[in-house]
Amino acid sequence: MTTLCKRFLFQVAAAAALGWGTCSAQDDVSHRFVKTNDKNGDGKLTVEEFPERWRVMFKGLDADADGFMTAIEHRAFREAAAARRKEQAAGAEAERSGAEQKTETFFKRHDRDEDGRLARADLPVQTQKGFEGMDADGDGVLTREEDTAWRIKHALRAAARKEKQQRMKPSSPPTHADVPYGEHEKQR
C-alpha cells in the first residue's frame, strides 16, 4: 500500500472520528458534490452516479471499497490532494532555492568580468552544447534568471521521470504463501 493511500485511509478514519458527516450541505463542497450527483437520494454515490468524466477516479475515492463514495470519503480525498499539492509546492520552492545556489556557484566560476551575463565562450565545452536551450530569449548571452529557470525545468523533469519509473515498477512477485495450492482450509 502506497504512502499516499495509507495517508488517505487515515484521513478518512479521522474524518469519521471527527464527525465530518454532520457538516451542513451548503457549507461543504463534498456534501454538495454528493447531493448534486446522488440520483437515488441515499446520501452516497455509486460508480454509475459518479460524473462520467471522473469515473476512473472512483476506485481511489471509495476508501473503504464498499462500492459507494460518501461525502466523508470525498472530503478526505480532497484534503489529501491539497496536502499533496502543498508538498509539491514546498518541493518546487526547495528546487528553486537549490537551483539559485547552483546558478550562483556557476556564475562565480565562469563570469570572469562579473557582469552577470555569460556568453557561449565563457562556458565549459560540455555546457556550450546546450547553450541554445538555456538562452531563453535567444540574445546570445545567459543570465542568472535564464540559468536558474533552466535548472528548475530540468530538475522537475528529472523528478517527474523518477516518479513515473516508481509508478511503473512491477509489484513484487507472489511468495509461496500467496499462491493457493489446494483445497485445504488454510488456503481460503
CSV table of C-alpha atoms in Angstrom, one decimal:
chain,number,residue,atom,x,y,z
A,1,MET,CA,0.0,0.0,0.0
A,2,THR,CA,1.5,3.3,-1.0
A,3,THR,CA,2.2,6.1,1.5
A,4,LEU,CA,-0.4,8.3,-0.2
A,5,CYS,CA,-3.0,5.5,0.1
A,6,LYS,CA,-2.3,5.0,3.7
A,7,ARG,CA,-2.5,8.7,4.4
A,8,PHE,CA,-5.8,8.9,2.6
A,9,LEU,CA,-7.3,6.0,4.6
A,10,PHE,CA,-6.0,7.6,7.8
A,11,GLN,CA,-7.7,10.8,6.9
A,12,VAL,CA,-11.0,9.0,6.1
A,13,ALA,CA,-10.9,7.4,9.5
A,14,ALA,CA,-10.0,10.7,11.2
A,15,ALA,CA,-12.8,12.4,9.3
A,16,ALA,CA,-15.3,9.8,10.6
A,17,ALA,CA,-14.0,10.2,14.1
A,18,LEU,CA,-14.3,14.0,14.0
A,19,GLY,CA,-17.9,13.7,12.7
A,20,TRP,CA,-17.4,15.4,9.4
A,21,GLY,CA,-20.6,13.6,8.3
A,22,THR,CA,-22.5,16.2,10.3
A,23,CYS,CA,-21.4,19.3,8.3
A,24,SER,CA,-24.2,21.3,6.7
A,25,ALA,CA,-24.5,20.6,2.9
A,26,GLN,CA,-24.4,24.3,1.9
A,27,ASP,CA,-21.1,24.8,3.7
A,28,ASP,CA,-19.3,21.8,2.5
A,29,VAL,CA,-18.2,21.2,-1.1
A,30,SER,CA,-18.1,17.5,-0.6
A,31,HIS,CA,-21.7,17.3,0.6
A,32,ARG,CA,-22.8,19.5,-2.3
A,33,PHE,CA,-20.9,17.2,-4.7
A,34,VAL,CA,-22.6,14.1,-3.4
A,35,LYS,CA,-26.1,15.8,-3.1
A,36,THR,CA,-25.8,17.1,-6.7
A,37,ASN,CA,-24.9,13.7,-8.2
A,38,ASP,CA,-26.9,11.4,-5.9
A,39,LYS,CA,-29.7,10.3,-8.2
A,40,ASN,CA,-31.4,7.9,-5.7
A,41,GLY,CA,-31.1,10.2,-2.7
A,42,ASP,CA,-29.3,7.7,-0.4
A,43,GLY,CA,-26.6,10.1,0.5
A,44,LYS,CA,-23.8,8.3,-1.3
A,45,LEU,CA,-22.6,7.8,-4.8
A,46,THR,CA,-22.2,4.6,-6.8
A,47,VAL,CA,-19.9,4.5,-9.8
A,48,GLU,CA,-23.0,4.9,-12.0
A,49,GLU,CA,-24.0,8.1,-10.2
A,50,PHE,CA,-20.5,9.5,-10.3
A,51,PRO,CA,-19.8,12.0,-13.1
A,52,GLU,CA,-18.8,10.1,-16.2
A,53,ARG,CA,-15.6,12.1,-16.9
A,54,TRP,CA,-14.3,11.3,-13.4
A,55,ARG,CA,-15.3,7.6,-13.1
A,56,VAL,CA,-11.8,6.5,-13.5
A,57,MET,CA,-11.1,8.1,-10.1
A,58,PHE,CA,-14.0,6.4,-8.3
A,59,LYS,CA,-12.0,3.4,-7.0
A,60,GLY,CA,-9.5,5.8,-5.4
A,61,LEU,CA,-12.3,7.8,-3.8
A,62,ASP,CA,-14.1,4.8,-2.4
A,63,ALA,CA,-11.7,4.4,0.6
A,64,ASP,CA,-13.4,1.5,2.2
A,65,ALA,CA,-14.1,-0.3,-1.1
A,66,ASP,CA,-17.8,-0.8,-0.3
A,67,GLY,CA,-18.8,0.4,-3.8
A,68,PHE,CA,-20.1,3.8,-2.6
A,69,MET,CA,-18.4,7.2,-2.2
A,70,THR,CA,-19.6,9.3,0.7
A,71,ALA,CA,-19.1,12.9,1.4
A,72,ILE,CA,-16.6,12.0,4.1
A,73,GLU,CA,-14.5,10.0,1.6
A,74,HIS,CA,-14.8,12.8,-0.9
A,75,ARG,CA,-13.6,15.4,1.6
A,76,ALA,CA,-10.7,13.2,2.8
A,77,PHE,CA,-9.6,12.7,-0.8
A,78,ARG,CA,-9.8,16.5,-1.4
A,79,GLU,CA,-7.8,17.2,1.7
A,80,ALA,CA,-5.2,14.5,0.8
A,81,ALA,CA,-4.9,16.2,-2.7
A,82,ALA,CA,-4.5,19.6,-1.1
A,83,ALA,CA,-1.7,18.2,1.2
A,84,ARG,CA,-0.1,16.6,-1.9
A,85,ARG,CA,-0.2,20.0,-3.7
A,86,LYS,CA,1.3,21.7,-0.7
A,87,GLU,CA,4.1,19.2,-0.6
A,88,GLN,CA,4.7,19.7,-4.3
A,89,ALA,CA,4.8,23.5,-3.8
A,90,ALA,CA,7.3,23.1,-1.0
A,91,GLY,CA,9.4,20.8,-3.2
A,92,ALA,CA,9.3,23.3,-6.0
A,93,GLU,CA,10.4,26.1,-3.6
A,94,ALA,CA,13.3,23.9,-2.4
A,95,GLU,CA,14.1,23.1,-6.0
A,96,ARG,CA,14.2,26.8,-6.8
A,97,SER,CA,16.4,27.5,-3.8
A,98,GLY,CA,18.8,24.8,-4.9
A,99,ALA,CA,18.8,26.0,-8.5
A,100,GLU,CA,19.6,29.5,-7.4
A,101,GLN,CA,22.5,28.3,-5.3
A,102,LYS,CA,23.9,26.3,-8.2
A,103,THR,CA,23.5,29.2,-10.5
A,104,GLU,CA,25.4,31.5,-8.1
A,105,THR,CA,28.2,28.9,-7.9
A,106,PHE,CA,28.2,28.5,-11.7
A,107,PHE,CA,28.4,32.3,-12.3
A,108,LYS,CA,31.1,32.8,-9.7
A,109,ARG,CA,33.2,30.2,-11.5
A,110,HIS,CA,32.6,31.3,-15.1
A,111,ASP,CA,31.6,35.0,-15.2
A,112,ARG,CA,35.1,36.4,-15.4
A,113,ASP,CA,34.0,40.1,-16.0
A,114,GLU,CA,31.3,39.8,-13.3
A,115,ASP,CA,28.6,41.4,-15.4
A,116,GLY,CA,26.0,38.8,-14.6
A,117,ARG,CA,26.0,37.5,-18.1
A,118,LEU,CA,27.7,34.6,-19.7
A,119,ALA,CA,28.5,34.3,-23.4
A,120,ARG,CA,28.8,30.9,-25.0
A,121,ALA,CA,32.6,31.3,-25.0
A,122,ASP,CA,32.6,31.8,-21.2
A,123,LEU,CA,31.0,28.3,-20.7
A,124,PRO,CA,32.7,25.0,-20.4
A,125,VAL,CA,32.7,22.9,-23.6
A,126,GLN,CA,30.1,20.4,-22.3
A,127,THR,CA,27.7,23.3,-21.4
A,128,GLN,CA,28.2,25.0,-24.7
A,129,LYS,CA,26.4,22.2,-26.4
A,130,GLY,CA,23.1,23.0,-24.7
A,131,PHE,CA,23.5,26.8,-24.8
A,132,GLU,CA,20.5,27.4,-27.2
A,133,GLY,CA,18.2,25.6,-24.8
A,134,MET,CA,19.5,27.6,-21.8
A,135,ASP,CA,19.4,31.0,-23.6
A,136,ALA,CA,15.6,31.5,-23.4
A,137,ASP,CA,15.4,34.9,-25.1
A,138,GLY,CA,18.0,34.0,-27.8
A,139,ASP,CA,20.1,37.1,-27.3
A,140,GLY,CA,23.4,35.1,-27.2
A,141,VAL,CA,24.1,35.5,-23.5
A,142,LEU,CA,23.0,33.6,-20.5
A,143,THR,CA,21.6,35.5,-17.5
A,144,ARG,CA,21.3,34.2,-13.9
A,145,GLU,CA,17.5,34.1,-14.4
A,146,GLU,CA,17.8,32.0,-17.5
A,147,ASP,CA,20.2,29.6,-15.9
A,148,THR,CA,18.0,29.3,-12.8
A,149,ALA,CA,14.9,28.7,-14.9
A,150,TRP,CA,16.7,26.1,-17.0
A,151,ARG,CA,18.0,24.3,-13.8
A,152,ILE,CA,14.5,24.2,-12.3
A,153,LYS,CA,12.9,22.9,-15.5
A,154,HIS,CA,15.4,20.1,-15.8
A,155,ALA,CA,15.2,19.2,-12.1
A,156,LEU,CA,11.4,19.0,-12.3
A,157,ARG,CA,11.6,16.8,-15.5
A,158,ALA,CA,14.1,14.5,-13.7
A,159,ALA,CA,11.8,14.3,-10.7
A,160,ALA,CA,8.8,13.5,-13.0
A,161,ARG,CA,10.8,10.8,-14.7
A,162,LYS,CA,11.8,9.3,-11.4
A,163,GLU,CA,8.2,9.4,-10.1
A,164,LYS,CA,7.0,7.7,-13.3
A,165,GLN,CA,9.6,5.0,-13.0
A,166,GLN,CA,8.5,4.4,-9.4
A,167,ARG,CA,4.9,4.0,-10.5
A,168,MET,CA,5.8,1.7,-13.4
A,169,LYS,CA,7.8,-0.7,-11.2
A,170,PRO,CA,6.2,-4.0,-11.1
A,171,SER,CA,4.9,-5.1,-7.7
A,172,SER,CA,6.8,-7.9,-6.1
A,173,PRO,CA,6.1,-11.4,-7.3
A,174,PRO,CA,3.9,-13.5,-5.1
A,175,THR,CA,5.6,-15.6,-2.5
A,176,HIS,CA,4.7,-19.3,-1.8
A,177,ALA,CA,2.4,-18.1,0.9
A,178,ASP,CA,0.4,-16.0,-1.6
A,179,VAL,CA,-0.3,-18.9,-4.0
A,180,PRO,CA,-3.1,-21.4,-3.3
A,181,TYR,CA,-2.0,-25.0,-3.7
A,182,GLY,CA,-5.2,-26.9,-2.9
A,183,GLU,CA,-8.5,-27.1,-1.2
A,184,HIS,CA,-7.2,-27.1,2.4
A,185,GLU,CA,-8.9,-24.7,4.8
A,186,LYS,CA,-5.7,-22.7,5.3
A,187,GLN,CA,-5.8,-21.9,1.6
A,188,ARG,CA,-9.1,-20.0,1.8
